[in-house]
Amino acid sequence: MTRPGGRSARVRDAVHDAVVELLAAGEIDAAIPKIAERAGVNPTSIYRRWGSRDALLLDAAVTRLRSTSPIPDTGSLRGDLLGWADGVERAMRDRHGQILLRALVATLRPDEKPLEYLRARGDDLQATLDKAEARGEPVPSVDEVLDFVLAPFYLRVLFRRPVEPGTGTVLVDRLLTARRADPAPSAGRGG
């Protein structure tokens, strides 16, 4: 399948695919030269674009998870969150999605700030919440969405627990039910 975006996008996609393939093959510590070889690119291209293996891994995770679980605009907060949670559920049921998440967490250093992925995902979620609020819907904070919906998926994958079909619906409904039970505004939105 041809992907849009020109040569730069093709290189990025080839490198991301190579990372996921190597991780799936059990090569968790594959170095940039090996990734470059697998992708059919020069290692200097990877160093120039990403700088480090960890930055590459983070970019691959962000790109893959954002593309597999975009946040739709259905016209209702519940619909938007259900569509997004369904994508997250599919990604977390997929072996490659699980491997990528585990590898990403394994590369984190104790002194690192919050994951760029969570910050980027928080920005996406905030835009969705802002639209719902503009429609007059009561909205949770980004942190509540992360705590109620995203964190349970990630914990299941990290602790090798199954992600059952329908988990996303249960988690979204749990969030929205909790919001109805405690409609007081949150102490600030985060992301």
Tab-separated table of C-alpha atoms in Angstrom:
chain	number	residue	atom	x	y	z
A	1	MET	CA	0.000	0.000	0.000
A	2	THR	CA	1.382	3.401	-0.950
A	3	ARG	CA	1.298	5.928	1.861
A	4	PRO	CA	0.847	9.642	1.203
A	5	GLY	CA	3.407	12.225	2.201
A	6	GLY	CA	6.408	11.899	-0.092
A	7	ARG	CA	9.890	10.581	0.574
A	8	SER	CA	10.143	11.894	4.136
A	9	ALA	CA	6.917	10.147	5.116
A	10	ARG	CA	8.029	6.936	3.383
A	11	VAL	CA	11.326	6.969	5.313
A	12	ARG	CA	9.497	7.643	8.595
A	13	ASP	CA	7.033	4.820	7.909
A	14	ALA	CA	9.808	2.385	6.914
A	15	VAL	CA	11.783	3.194	10.065
A	16	HIS	CA	8.689	2.919	12.286
A	17	ASP	CA	7.780	-0.405	10.669
A	18	ALA	CA	11.339	-1.650	11.183
A	19	VAL	CA	11.219	-0.746	14.888
A	20	VAL	CA	7.923	-2.571	15.390
A	21	GLU	CA	9.131	-5.626	13.437
A	22	LEU	CA	12.367	-5.831	15.445
A	23	LEU	CA	10.491	-5.461	18.728
A	24	ALA	CA	8.040	-8.166	17.645
A	25	ALA	CA	10.998	-10.409	16.846
A	26	GLY	CA	12.221	-9.951	20.423
A	27	GLU	CA	15.000	-7.503	19.620
A	28	ILE	CA	14.061	-5.015	22.318
A	29	ASP	CA	17.532	-3.412	22.375
A	30	ALA	CA	18.068	-3.172	18.609
A	31	ALA	CA	20.496	-0.344	17.897
A	32	ILE	CA	19.988	2.344	15.258
A	33	PRO	CA	22.275	0.678	12.679
A	34	LYS	CA	20.184	-2.499	12.851
A	35	ILE	CA	16.940	-0.505	12.611
A	36	ALA	CA	18.359	1.400	9.626
A	37	GLU	CA	19.378	-1.823	7.911
A	38	ARG	CA	15.907	-3.301	8.440
A	39	ALA	CA	14.281	-0.105	7.116
A	40	GLY	CA	16.618	0.175	4.138
A	41	VAL	CA	17.876	3.628	5.105
A	42	ASN	CA	21.199	5.106	6.134
A	43	PRO	CA	21.757	5.258	9.927
A	44	THR	CA	22.660	8.949	9.607
A	45	SER	CA	19.111	9.603	8.402
A	46	ILE	CA	17.794	8.183	11.668
A	47	TYR	CA	20.310	10.058	13.826
A	48	ARG	CA	19.555	13.322	11.996
A	49	ARG	CA	15.792	12.975	12.307
A	50	TRP	CA	15.404	11.395	15.756
A	51	GLY	CA	18.764	11.780	17.476
A	52	SER	CA	18.436	8.644	19.605
A	53	ARG	CA	16.816	5.236	19.668
A	54	ASP	CA	14.562	6.283	22.543
A	55	ALA	CA	13.321	9.336	20.631
A	56	LEU	CA	12.654	7.099	17.616
A	57	LEU	CA	10.763	4.601	19.758
A	58	LEU	CA	8.672	7.380	21.280
A	59	ASP	CA	7.873	8.824	17.852
A	60	ALA	CA	6.924	5.376	16.526
A	61	ALA	CA	4.636	4.798	19.501
A	62	VAL	CA	2.995	8.226	19.271
A	63	THR	CA	2.462	7.912	15.522
A	64	ARG	CA	1.116	4.365	15.684
A	65	LEU	CA	-1.166	4.872	18.651
A	66	ARG	CA	-2.537	8.154	17.317
A	67	SER	CA	-3.238	6.583	13.928
A	68	THR	CA	-4.876	3.467	15.379
A	69	SER	CA	-7.044	5.359	17.849
A	70	PRO	CA	-7.993	8.790	16.511
A	71	ILE	CA	-10.649	10.713	18.395
A	72	PRO	CA	-13.734	11.005	16.183
A	73	ASP	CA	-16.132	13.930	16.163
A	74	THR	CA	-19.532	12.265	16.478
A	75	GLY	CA	-21.417	15.230	17.899
A	76	SER	CA	-21.588	13.864	21.448
A	77	LEU	CA	-18.958	13.408	24.125
A	78	ARG	CA	-19.989	9.812	24.771
A	79	GLY	CA	-19.821	9.003	21.058
A	80	ASP	CA	-16.408	10.654	20.716
A	81	LEU	CA	-14.992	8.845	23.744
A	82	LEU	CA	-16.501	5.498	22.694
A	83	GLY	CA	-14.994	5.823	19.203
A	84	TRP	CA	-11.601	6.686	20.661
A	85	ALA	CA	-11.746	3.954	23.330
A	86	ASP	CA	-12.651	1.405	20.646
A	87	GLY	CA	-9.481	2.356	18.742
A	88	VAL	CA	-7.375	2.158	21.905
A	89	GLU	CA	-8.926	-1.225	22.667
A	90	ARG	CA	-8.055	-2.525	19.192
A	91	ALA	CA	-4.493	-1.195	19.514
A	92	MET	CA	-4.076	-2.790	22.947
A	93	ARG	CA	-5.470	-6.123	21.736
A	94	ASP	CA	-3.012	-6.086	18.821
A	95	ARG	CA	0.273	-7.881	19.526
A	96	HIS	CA	2.352	-5.149	17.888
A	97	GLY	CA	0.575	-2.432	19.871
A	98	GLN	CA	1.259	-4.339	23.084
A	99	ILE	CA	4.924	-4.845	22.214
A	100	LEU	CA	5.389	-1.197	21.323
A	101	LEU	CA	3.777	-0.002	24.572
A	102	ARG	CA	5.886	-2.373	26.693
A	103	ALA	CA	9.076	-1.354	24.896
A	104	LEU	CA	8.240	2.311	25.279
A	105	VAL	CA	7.704	1.937	29.024
A	106	ALA	CA	10.894	-0.140	29.319
A	107	THR	CA	12.975	2.658	27.792
A	108	LEU	CA	11.753	5.343	30.187
A	109	ARG	CA	14.362	6.708	32.537
A	110	PRO	CA	13.375	7.556	36.126
A	111	ASP	CA	14.284	11.219	35.648
A	112	GLU	CA	12.138	11.709	32.526
A	113	LYS	CA	9.194	14.065	32.467
A	114	PRO	CA	5.738	12.723	31.505
A	115	LEU	CA	5.668	10.938	28.219
A	116	GLU	CA	5.350	13.101	25.145
A	117	TYR	CA	2.700	10.638	23.996
A	118	LEU	CA	0.505	11.342	27.004
A	119	ARG	CA	0.986	15.079	26.522
A	120	ALA	CA	0.072	14.804	22.827
A	121	ARG	CA	-2.877	12.548	23.633
A	122	GLY	CA	-3.939	14.973	26.354
A	123	ASP	CA	-3.976	17.796	23.790
A	124	ASP	CA	-6.145	15.692	21.462
A	125	LEU	CA	-8.519	14.847	24.296
A	126	GLN	CA	-8.682	18.461	25.466
A	127	ALA	CA	-9.807	19.569	22.009
A	128	THR	CA	-12.575	16.947	22.133
A	129	LEU	CA	-13.618	18.039	25.617
A	130	ASP	CA	-13.647	21.688	24.537
A	131	LYS	CA	-16.000	20.856	21.656
A	132	ALA	CA	-18.326	18.964	24.004
A	133	GLU	CA	-18.278	21.826	26.494
A	134	ALA	CA	-19.112	24.283	23.693
A	135	ARG	CA	-22.150	22.091	22.902
A	136	GLY	CA	-23.208	22.459	26.539
A	137	GLU	CA	-22.256	18.974	27.675
A	138	PRO	CA	-20.727	18.428	31.120
A	139	VAL	CA	-17.137	17.315	30.619
A	140	PRO	CA	-14.528	15.532	32.712
A	141	SER	CA	-10.945	16.728	32.882
A	142	VAL	CA	-8.267	15.235	30.655
A	143	ASP	CA	-6.740	13.625	33.742
A	144	GLU	CA	-10.054	11.918	34.500
A	145	VAL	CA	-10.232	10.541	30.950
A	146	LEU	CA	-6.655	9.274	31.242
A	147	ASP	CA	-7.308	7.772	34.701
A	148	PHE	CA	-10.646	6.152	33.881
A	149	VAL	CA	-10.084	5.056	30.292
A	150	LEU	CA	-6.466	5.003	29.111
A	151	ALA	CA	-4.701	3.872	32.304
A	152	PRO	CA	-6.721	0.640	32.697
A	153	PHE	CA	-5.867	-0.377	29.129
A	154	TYR	CA	-2.169	0.310	29.653
A	155	LEU	CA	-2.065	-1.480	33.001
A	156	ARG	CA	-3.689	-4.564	31.498
A	157	VAL	CA	-1.122	-4.664	28.707
A	158	LEU	CA	1.845	-3.972	30.973
A	159	PHE	CA	0.792	-6.680	33.438
A	160	ARG	CA	-0.126	-9.062	30.613
A	161	ARG	CA	-3.801	-9.179	31.470
A	162	PRO	CA	-6.287	-9.694	28.642
A	163	VAL	CA	-8.073	-6.740	27.084
A	164	GLU	CA	-11.543	-8.135	26.582
A	165	PRO	CA	-13.837	-6.952	23.773
A	166	GLY	CA	-16.089	-4.190	25.047
A	167	THR	CA	-13.611	-2.968	27.663
A	168	GLY	CA	-13.587	0.517	26.134
A	169	THR	CA	-17.354	0.869	26.439
A	170	VAL	CA	-17.259	-0.223	30.077
A	171	LEU	CA	-14.480	2.246	30.882
A	172	VAL	CA	-16.137	5.202	29.120
A	173	ASP	CA	-19.478	4.497	30.776
A	174	ARG	CA	-17.740	4.219	34.155
A	175	LEU	CA	-16.151	7.645	33.585
A	176	LEU	CA	-19.392	9.292	32.541
A	177	THR	CA	-21.334	7.671	35.400
A	178	ALA	CA	-18.745	8.916	37.899
A	179	ARG	CA	-19.025	12.422	36.405
A	180	ARG	CA	-22.828	12.375	36.816
A	181	ALA	CA	-22.439	11.220	40.431
A	182	ASP	CA	-19.994	14.089	41.160
A	183	PRO	CA	-20.814	16.961	38.790
A	184	ALA	CA	-18.569	19.464	40.630
A	185	PRO	CA	-15.990	20.986	38.284
A	186	SER	CA	-12.554	19.400	38.426
A	187	ALA	CA	-9.653	21.203	40.012
A	188	GLY	CA	-8.188	22.089	36.641
A	189	ARG	CA	-7.701	20.237	33.457
A	190	GLY	CA	-4.424	18.534	32.783
A	191	GLY	CA	-2.797	16.761	29.968
